[in-house]
Short mmCIF file of C-alpha atoms in Angstrom, two decimals:
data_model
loop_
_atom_site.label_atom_id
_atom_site.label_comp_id
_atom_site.label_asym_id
_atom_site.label_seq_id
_atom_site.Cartn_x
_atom_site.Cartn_y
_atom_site.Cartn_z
CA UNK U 1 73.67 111.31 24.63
CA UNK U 2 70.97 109.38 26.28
CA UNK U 3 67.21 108.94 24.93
CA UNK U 4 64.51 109.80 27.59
CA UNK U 5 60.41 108.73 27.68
CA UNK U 6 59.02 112.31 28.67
CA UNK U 7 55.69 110.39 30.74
CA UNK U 8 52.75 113.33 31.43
CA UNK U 9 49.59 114.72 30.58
CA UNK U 10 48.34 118.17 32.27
CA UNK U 11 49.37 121.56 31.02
CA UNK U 12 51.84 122.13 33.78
CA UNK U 13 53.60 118.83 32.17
CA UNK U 14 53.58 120.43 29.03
CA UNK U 15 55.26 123.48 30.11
CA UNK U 16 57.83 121.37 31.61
CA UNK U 17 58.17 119.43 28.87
CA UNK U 18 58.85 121.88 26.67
CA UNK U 19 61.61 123.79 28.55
CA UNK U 20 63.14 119.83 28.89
CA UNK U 21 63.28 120.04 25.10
CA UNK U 22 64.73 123.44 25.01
CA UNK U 23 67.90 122.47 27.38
CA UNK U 24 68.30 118.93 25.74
CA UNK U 25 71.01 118.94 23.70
CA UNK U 26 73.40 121.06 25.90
CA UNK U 27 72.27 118.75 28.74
CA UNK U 28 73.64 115.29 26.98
CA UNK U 29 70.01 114.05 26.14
CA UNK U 30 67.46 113.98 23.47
CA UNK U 31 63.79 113.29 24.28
CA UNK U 32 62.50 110.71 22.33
CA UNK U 33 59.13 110.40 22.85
CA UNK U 34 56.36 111.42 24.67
CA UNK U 35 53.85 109.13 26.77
CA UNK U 36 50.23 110.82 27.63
CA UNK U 37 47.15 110.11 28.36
CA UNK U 38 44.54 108.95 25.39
CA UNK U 39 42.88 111.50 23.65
CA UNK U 40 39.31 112.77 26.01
CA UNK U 41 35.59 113.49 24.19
CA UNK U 42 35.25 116.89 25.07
CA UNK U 43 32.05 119.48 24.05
CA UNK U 44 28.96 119.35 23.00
CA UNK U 45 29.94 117.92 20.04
CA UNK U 46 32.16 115.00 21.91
CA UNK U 47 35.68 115.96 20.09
CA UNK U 48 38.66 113.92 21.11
CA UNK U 49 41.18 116.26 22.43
CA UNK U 50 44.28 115.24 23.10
CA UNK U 51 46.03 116.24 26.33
CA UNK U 52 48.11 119.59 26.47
CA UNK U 53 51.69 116.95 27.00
CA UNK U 54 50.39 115.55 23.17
CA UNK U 55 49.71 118.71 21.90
CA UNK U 56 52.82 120.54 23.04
CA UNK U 57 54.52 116.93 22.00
CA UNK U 58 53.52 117.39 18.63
CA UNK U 59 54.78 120.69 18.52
CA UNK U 60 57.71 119.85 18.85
CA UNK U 61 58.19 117.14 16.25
CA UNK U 62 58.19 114.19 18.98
CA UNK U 63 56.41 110.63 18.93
CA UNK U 64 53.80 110.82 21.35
CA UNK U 65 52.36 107.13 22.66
CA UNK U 66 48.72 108.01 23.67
CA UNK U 67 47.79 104.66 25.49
CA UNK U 68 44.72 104.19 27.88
CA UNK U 69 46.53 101.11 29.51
CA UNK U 70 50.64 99.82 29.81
CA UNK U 71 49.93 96.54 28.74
CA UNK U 72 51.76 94.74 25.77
CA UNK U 73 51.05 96.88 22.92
CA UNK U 74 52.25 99.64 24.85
CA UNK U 75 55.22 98.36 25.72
CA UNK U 76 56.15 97.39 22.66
CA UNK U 77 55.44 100.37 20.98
CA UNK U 78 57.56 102.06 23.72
CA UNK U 79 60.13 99.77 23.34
CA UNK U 80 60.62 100.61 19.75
CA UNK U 81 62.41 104.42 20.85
CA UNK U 82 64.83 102.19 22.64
CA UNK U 83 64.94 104.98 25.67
CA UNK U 84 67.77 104.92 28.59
CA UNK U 85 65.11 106.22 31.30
CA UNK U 86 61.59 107.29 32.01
CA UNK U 87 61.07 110.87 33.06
CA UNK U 88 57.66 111.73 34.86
CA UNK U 89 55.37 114.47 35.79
CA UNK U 90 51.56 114.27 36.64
CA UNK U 91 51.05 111.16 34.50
CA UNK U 92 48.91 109.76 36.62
CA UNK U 93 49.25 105.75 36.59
CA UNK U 94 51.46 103.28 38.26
CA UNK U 95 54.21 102.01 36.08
CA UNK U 96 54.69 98.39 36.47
CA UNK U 97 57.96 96.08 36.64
CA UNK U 98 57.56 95.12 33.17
CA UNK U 99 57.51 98.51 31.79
CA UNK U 100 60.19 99.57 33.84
CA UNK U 101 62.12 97.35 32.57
CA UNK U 102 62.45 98.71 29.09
CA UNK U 103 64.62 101.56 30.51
CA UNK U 104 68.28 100.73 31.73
CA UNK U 105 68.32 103.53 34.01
CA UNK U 106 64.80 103.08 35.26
CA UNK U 107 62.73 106.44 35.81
CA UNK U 108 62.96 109.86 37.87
CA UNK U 109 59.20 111.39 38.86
CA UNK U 110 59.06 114.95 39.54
CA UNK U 111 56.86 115.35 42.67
CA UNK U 112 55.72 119.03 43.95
CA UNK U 113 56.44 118.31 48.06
CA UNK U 114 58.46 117.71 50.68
CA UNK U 115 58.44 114.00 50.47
CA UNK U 116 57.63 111.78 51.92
CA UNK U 117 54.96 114.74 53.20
CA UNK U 118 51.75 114.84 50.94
CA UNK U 119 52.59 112.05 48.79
CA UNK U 120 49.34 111.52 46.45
CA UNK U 121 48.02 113.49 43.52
CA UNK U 122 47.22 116.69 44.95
CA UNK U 123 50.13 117.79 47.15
CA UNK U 124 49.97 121.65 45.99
CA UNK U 125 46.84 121.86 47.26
CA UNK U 126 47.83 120.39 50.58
CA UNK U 127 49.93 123.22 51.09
CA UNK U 128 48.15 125.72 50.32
CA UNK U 129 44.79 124.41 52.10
CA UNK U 130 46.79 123.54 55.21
CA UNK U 131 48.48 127.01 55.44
CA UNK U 132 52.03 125.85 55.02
CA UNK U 133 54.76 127.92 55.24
CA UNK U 134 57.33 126.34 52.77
CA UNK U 135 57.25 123.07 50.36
CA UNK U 136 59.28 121.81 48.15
CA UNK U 137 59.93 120.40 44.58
CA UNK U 138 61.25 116.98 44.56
CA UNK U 139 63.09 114.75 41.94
CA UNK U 140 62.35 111.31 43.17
CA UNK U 141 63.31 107.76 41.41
CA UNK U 142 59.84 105.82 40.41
CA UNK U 143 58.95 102.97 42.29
CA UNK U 144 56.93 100.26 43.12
CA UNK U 145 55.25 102.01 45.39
CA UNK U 146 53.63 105.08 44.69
CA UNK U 147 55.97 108.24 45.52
CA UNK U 148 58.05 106.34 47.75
CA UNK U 149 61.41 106.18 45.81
CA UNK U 150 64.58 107.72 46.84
CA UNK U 151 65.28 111.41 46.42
CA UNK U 152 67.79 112.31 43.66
CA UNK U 153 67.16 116.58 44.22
CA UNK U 154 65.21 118.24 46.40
CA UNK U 155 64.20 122.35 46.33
CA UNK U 156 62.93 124.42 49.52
CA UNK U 157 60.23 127.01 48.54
CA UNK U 158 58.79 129.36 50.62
CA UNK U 159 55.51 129.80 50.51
CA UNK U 160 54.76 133.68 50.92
CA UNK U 161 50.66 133.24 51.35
CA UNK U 162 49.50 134.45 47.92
CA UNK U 163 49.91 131.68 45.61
CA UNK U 164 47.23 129.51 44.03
CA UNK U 165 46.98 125.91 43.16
CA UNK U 166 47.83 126.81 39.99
CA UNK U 167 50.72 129.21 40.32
CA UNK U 168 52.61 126.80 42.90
CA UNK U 169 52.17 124.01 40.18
CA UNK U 170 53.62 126.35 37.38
CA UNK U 171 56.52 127.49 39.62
CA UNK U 172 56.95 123.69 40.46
CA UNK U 173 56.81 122.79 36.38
CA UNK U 174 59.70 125.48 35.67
CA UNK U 175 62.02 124.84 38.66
CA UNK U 176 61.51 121.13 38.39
CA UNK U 177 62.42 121.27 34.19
CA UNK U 178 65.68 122.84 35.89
CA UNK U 179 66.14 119.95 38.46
CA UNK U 180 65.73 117.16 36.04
CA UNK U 181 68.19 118.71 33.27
CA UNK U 182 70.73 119.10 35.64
CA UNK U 183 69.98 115.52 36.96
CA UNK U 184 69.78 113.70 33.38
CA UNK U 185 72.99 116.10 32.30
CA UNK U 186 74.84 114.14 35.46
CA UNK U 187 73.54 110.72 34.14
CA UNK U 188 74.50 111.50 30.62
CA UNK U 189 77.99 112.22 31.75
CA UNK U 190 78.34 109.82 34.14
CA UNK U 191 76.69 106.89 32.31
CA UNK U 192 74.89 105.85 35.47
CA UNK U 193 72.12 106.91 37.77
CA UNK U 194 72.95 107.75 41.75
CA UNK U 195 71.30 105.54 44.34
CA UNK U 196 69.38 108.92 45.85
CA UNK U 197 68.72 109.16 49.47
CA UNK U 198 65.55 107.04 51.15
CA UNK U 199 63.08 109.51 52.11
CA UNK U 200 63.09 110.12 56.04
CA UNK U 201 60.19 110.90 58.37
CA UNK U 202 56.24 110.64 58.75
CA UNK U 203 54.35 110.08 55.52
CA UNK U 204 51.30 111.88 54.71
CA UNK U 205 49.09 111.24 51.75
CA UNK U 206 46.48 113.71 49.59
CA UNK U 207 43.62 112.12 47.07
CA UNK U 208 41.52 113.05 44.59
CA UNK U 209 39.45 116.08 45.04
CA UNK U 210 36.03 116.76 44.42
CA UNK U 211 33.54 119.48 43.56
CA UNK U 212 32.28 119.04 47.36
CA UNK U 213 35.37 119.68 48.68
CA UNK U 214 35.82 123.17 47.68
CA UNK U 215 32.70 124.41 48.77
CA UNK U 216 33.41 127.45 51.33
CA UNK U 217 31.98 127.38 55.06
CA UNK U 218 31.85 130.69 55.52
CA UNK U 219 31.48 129.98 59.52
CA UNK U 220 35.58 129.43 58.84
CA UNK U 221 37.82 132.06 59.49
CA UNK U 222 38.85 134.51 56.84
CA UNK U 223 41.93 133.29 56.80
CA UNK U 224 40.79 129.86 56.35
CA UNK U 225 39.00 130.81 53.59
CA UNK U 226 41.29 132.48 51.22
CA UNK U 227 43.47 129.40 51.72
CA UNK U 228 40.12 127.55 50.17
CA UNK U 229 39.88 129.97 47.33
CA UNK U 230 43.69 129.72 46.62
CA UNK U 231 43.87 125.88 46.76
CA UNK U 232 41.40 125.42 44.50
CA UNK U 233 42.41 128.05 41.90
CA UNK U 234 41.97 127.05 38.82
CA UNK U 235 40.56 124.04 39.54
CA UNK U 236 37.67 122.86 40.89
CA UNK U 237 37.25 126.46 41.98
CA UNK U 238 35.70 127.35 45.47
CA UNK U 239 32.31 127.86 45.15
CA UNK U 240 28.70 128.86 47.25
CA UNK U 241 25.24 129.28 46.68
CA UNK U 242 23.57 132.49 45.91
CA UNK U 243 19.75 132.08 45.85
CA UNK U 244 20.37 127.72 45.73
CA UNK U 245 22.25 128.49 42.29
CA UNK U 246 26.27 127.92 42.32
CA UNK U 247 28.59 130.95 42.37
CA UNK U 248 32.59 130.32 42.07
CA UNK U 249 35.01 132.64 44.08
CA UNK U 250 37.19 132.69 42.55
CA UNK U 251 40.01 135.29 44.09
CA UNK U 252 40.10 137.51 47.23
CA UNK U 253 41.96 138.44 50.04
CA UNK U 254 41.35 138.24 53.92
CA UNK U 255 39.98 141.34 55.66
CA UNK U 256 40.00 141.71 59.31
CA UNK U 257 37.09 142.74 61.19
CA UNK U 258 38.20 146.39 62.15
CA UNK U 259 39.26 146.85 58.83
CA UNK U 260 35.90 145.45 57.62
CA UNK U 261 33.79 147.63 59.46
CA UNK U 262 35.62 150.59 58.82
CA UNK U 263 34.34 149.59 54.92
CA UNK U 264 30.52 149.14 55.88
CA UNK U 265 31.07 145.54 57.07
CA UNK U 266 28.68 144.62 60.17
CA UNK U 267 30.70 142.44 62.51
CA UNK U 268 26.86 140.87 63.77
CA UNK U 269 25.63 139.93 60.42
CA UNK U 270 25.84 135.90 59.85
CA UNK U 271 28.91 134.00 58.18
CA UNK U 272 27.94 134.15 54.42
CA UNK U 273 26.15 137.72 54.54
CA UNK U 274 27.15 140.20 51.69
CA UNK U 275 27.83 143.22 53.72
CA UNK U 276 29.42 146.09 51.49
CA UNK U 277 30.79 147.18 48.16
CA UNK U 278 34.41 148.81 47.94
CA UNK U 279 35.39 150.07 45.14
CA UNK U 280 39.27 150.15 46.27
CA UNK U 281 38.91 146.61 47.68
CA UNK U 282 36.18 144.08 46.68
CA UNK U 283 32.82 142.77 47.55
CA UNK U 284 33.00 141.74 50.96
CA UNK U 285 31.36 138.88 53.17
CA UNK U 286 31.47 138.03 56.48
CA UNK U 287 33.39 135.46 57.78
CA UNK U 288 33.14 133.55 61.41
CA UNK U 289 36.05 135.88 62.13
CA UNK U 290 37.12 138.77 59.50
CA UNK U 291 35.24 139.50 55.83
CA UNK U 292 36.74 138.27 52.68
CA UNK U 293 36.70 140.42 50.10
CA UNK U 294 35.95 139.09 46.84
CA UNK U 295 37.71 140.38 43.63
CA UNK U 296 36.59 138.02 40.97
CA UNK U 297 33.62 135.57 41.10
CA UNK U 298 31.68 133.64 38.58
CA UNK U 299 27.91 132.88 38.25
CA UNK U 300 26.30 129.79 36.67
CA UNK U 301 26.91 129.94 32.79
CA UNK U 302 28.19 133.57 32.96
CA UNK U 303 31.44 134.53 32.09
CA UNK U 304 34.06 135.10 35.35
CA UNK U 305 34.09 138.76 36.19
CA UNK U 306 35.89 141.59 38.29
CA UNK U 307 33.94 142.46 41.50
CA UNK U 308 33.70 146.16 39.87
CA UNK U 309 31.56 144.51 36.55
CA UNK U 310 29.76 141.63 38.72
CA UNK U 311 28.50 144.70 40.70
CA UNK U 312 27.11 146.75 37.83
CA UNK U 313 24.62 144.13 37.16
CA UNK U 314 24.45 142.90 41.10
CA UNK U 315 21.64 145.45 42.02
CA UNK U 316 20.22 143.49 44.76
CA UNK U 317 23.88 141.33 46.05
CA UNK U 318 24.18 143.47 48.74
CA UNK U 319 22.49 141.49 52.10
CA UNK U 320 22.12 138.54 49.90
CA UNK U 321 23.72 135.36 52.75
CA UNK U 322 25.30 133.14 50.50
#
């Protein structure tokens, strides 16, 4: 039986976390403790929340290490669980060589690409935004460099045009809980971790996105669009402005322009105009090429809504250019 560091902080970690915990002991391994991220103020009231990994952590009946930095108190307060490896998803930091060190058979990182394509912090996003056909969900070993280790499992998915940010990260949290039991069930047996394979081909690299980012151009195609809407589902949400005030879009669909018309869509009107209401398919805009029709939206403090409810109290959104 060997003792893992479950590393993570987001609630996709947490879900996979918690189906880790679930195939532990037929999988040779016991989770010993928990690494997130510290505690955040959050609310008007500034409340220290602690990350979903803590809270589901704590669920669970596991020592969770909530440390802003790895420096010595860290360490040796990790240290203490005397753990055989580190196992990471969306953590966030870098691990250094001395906190490696405390773990004989180093650490595995679950990464939600087809590395070494869209290494970086936002590679389900990449996907989706660049209109990828398939990904993958790879089990890589953590290294110096950041997602550049060697690949221990890797899983094709194809990508069938529908999913969001947020789904593809979900899917990625319950596969990948899959690939790394299997993987820490082989090192348990085994007493020993395999060398992996050195990731081949052209790197590419994603960052940190911001609020700016996911603002729509609705001058881009339809198409191009609902890949904006889906790749920044949940989070930061696409948005536009109605009347200079923020409005998220927050799901849809592409419509093409015959289709469009046939609803009451104008094929002249300019990128961003509201043309029609249908009831059987959404509010829809015009797009440099094709509408989008827009099935749930949000405005500035309101509460998200269907396009059926937005429109009973939407008198004058129709011919509004956002």
């Amino acid at each position: 039986m060997i003792k893992v560091l479950y590393a993570g902080s987001p609630d996709a970690s947490a879900v996979t976390l918690k189906l880790l915990s679930e195939k532990a002991a037929a999988n040779g391994y016991e989770i010993a403790g928990v690494l997130t991220n510290a505690p955040t103020a959050k609310g008007r009231h500034k409340e220290l929340v602690p990350t979903p990994v803590g809270i589901a952590a704590r669920e669970l009946g596991i020592p969770v290490f909530e440390h802003e930095h790895l420096d010595t108190p860290a360490r040796e307060a990790v240290a203490e669980i005397n753990a055989d490896i580190l196992v990471v998803f969306a953590y966030g930091h870098i691990f250094g060589p001395k906190f490696m060190g405390l773990f004989r058979f180093g650490g595995i990182n679950l990464h939600p690409s087809a590395l070494p394509v869209y290494r970086g912090c936002t590679p389900v996003n990449a996907a989706i935004l660049n209109g990828d056909k398939e990904t993958a969900f790879t089990i890589q070993k953590v290294s110096a460099k950041m997602d550049e280790g060697n690949i221990l499992a890797q899983q094709n998915v194809v990508l069938n045009g529908t999913e969001t940010a947020g789904s593809l990260l979900n899917d990625a949290a319950v596969q990948g809980a899959e690939l790394i039991a299997g993987l820490l069930a082989e090192i348990s047996a085994n007493n020993d971790i395999a060398d992996g394979t050195p990731q081949r081909g052209e790197a590419s690299y994603t960052g940190i996105i911001s609020k700016q980012d996911a603002k729509i151009n609705w001058s881009d195609s339809a198409e191009k669009i609902d890949r904006t809407v889906r790749g920044y589902f949940p989070e930061p949400n696409a948005w536009t402005l109605e009347n200079d005030l923020p409005l998220k879009i927050m799901s849809g669909f592409p419509v093409s322009d015959d289709e469009g018309a046939a609803l009451g869509g104008n094929v002249d009107a300019v990128p961003g105009t509201v043309c029609a209401f249908s009831k059987a398919k959404g509010i829809l805009v015009r797009c440099g090429s094709g509408f989008y029709a827009v099935t749930k939206l949000q405005r500035q403090g309101k509460n998200a809504m269907d396009y059926k409810s937005f429109m009973n109290g939407a008198k004058n959104f129709i011919g509004t250019v956002l």
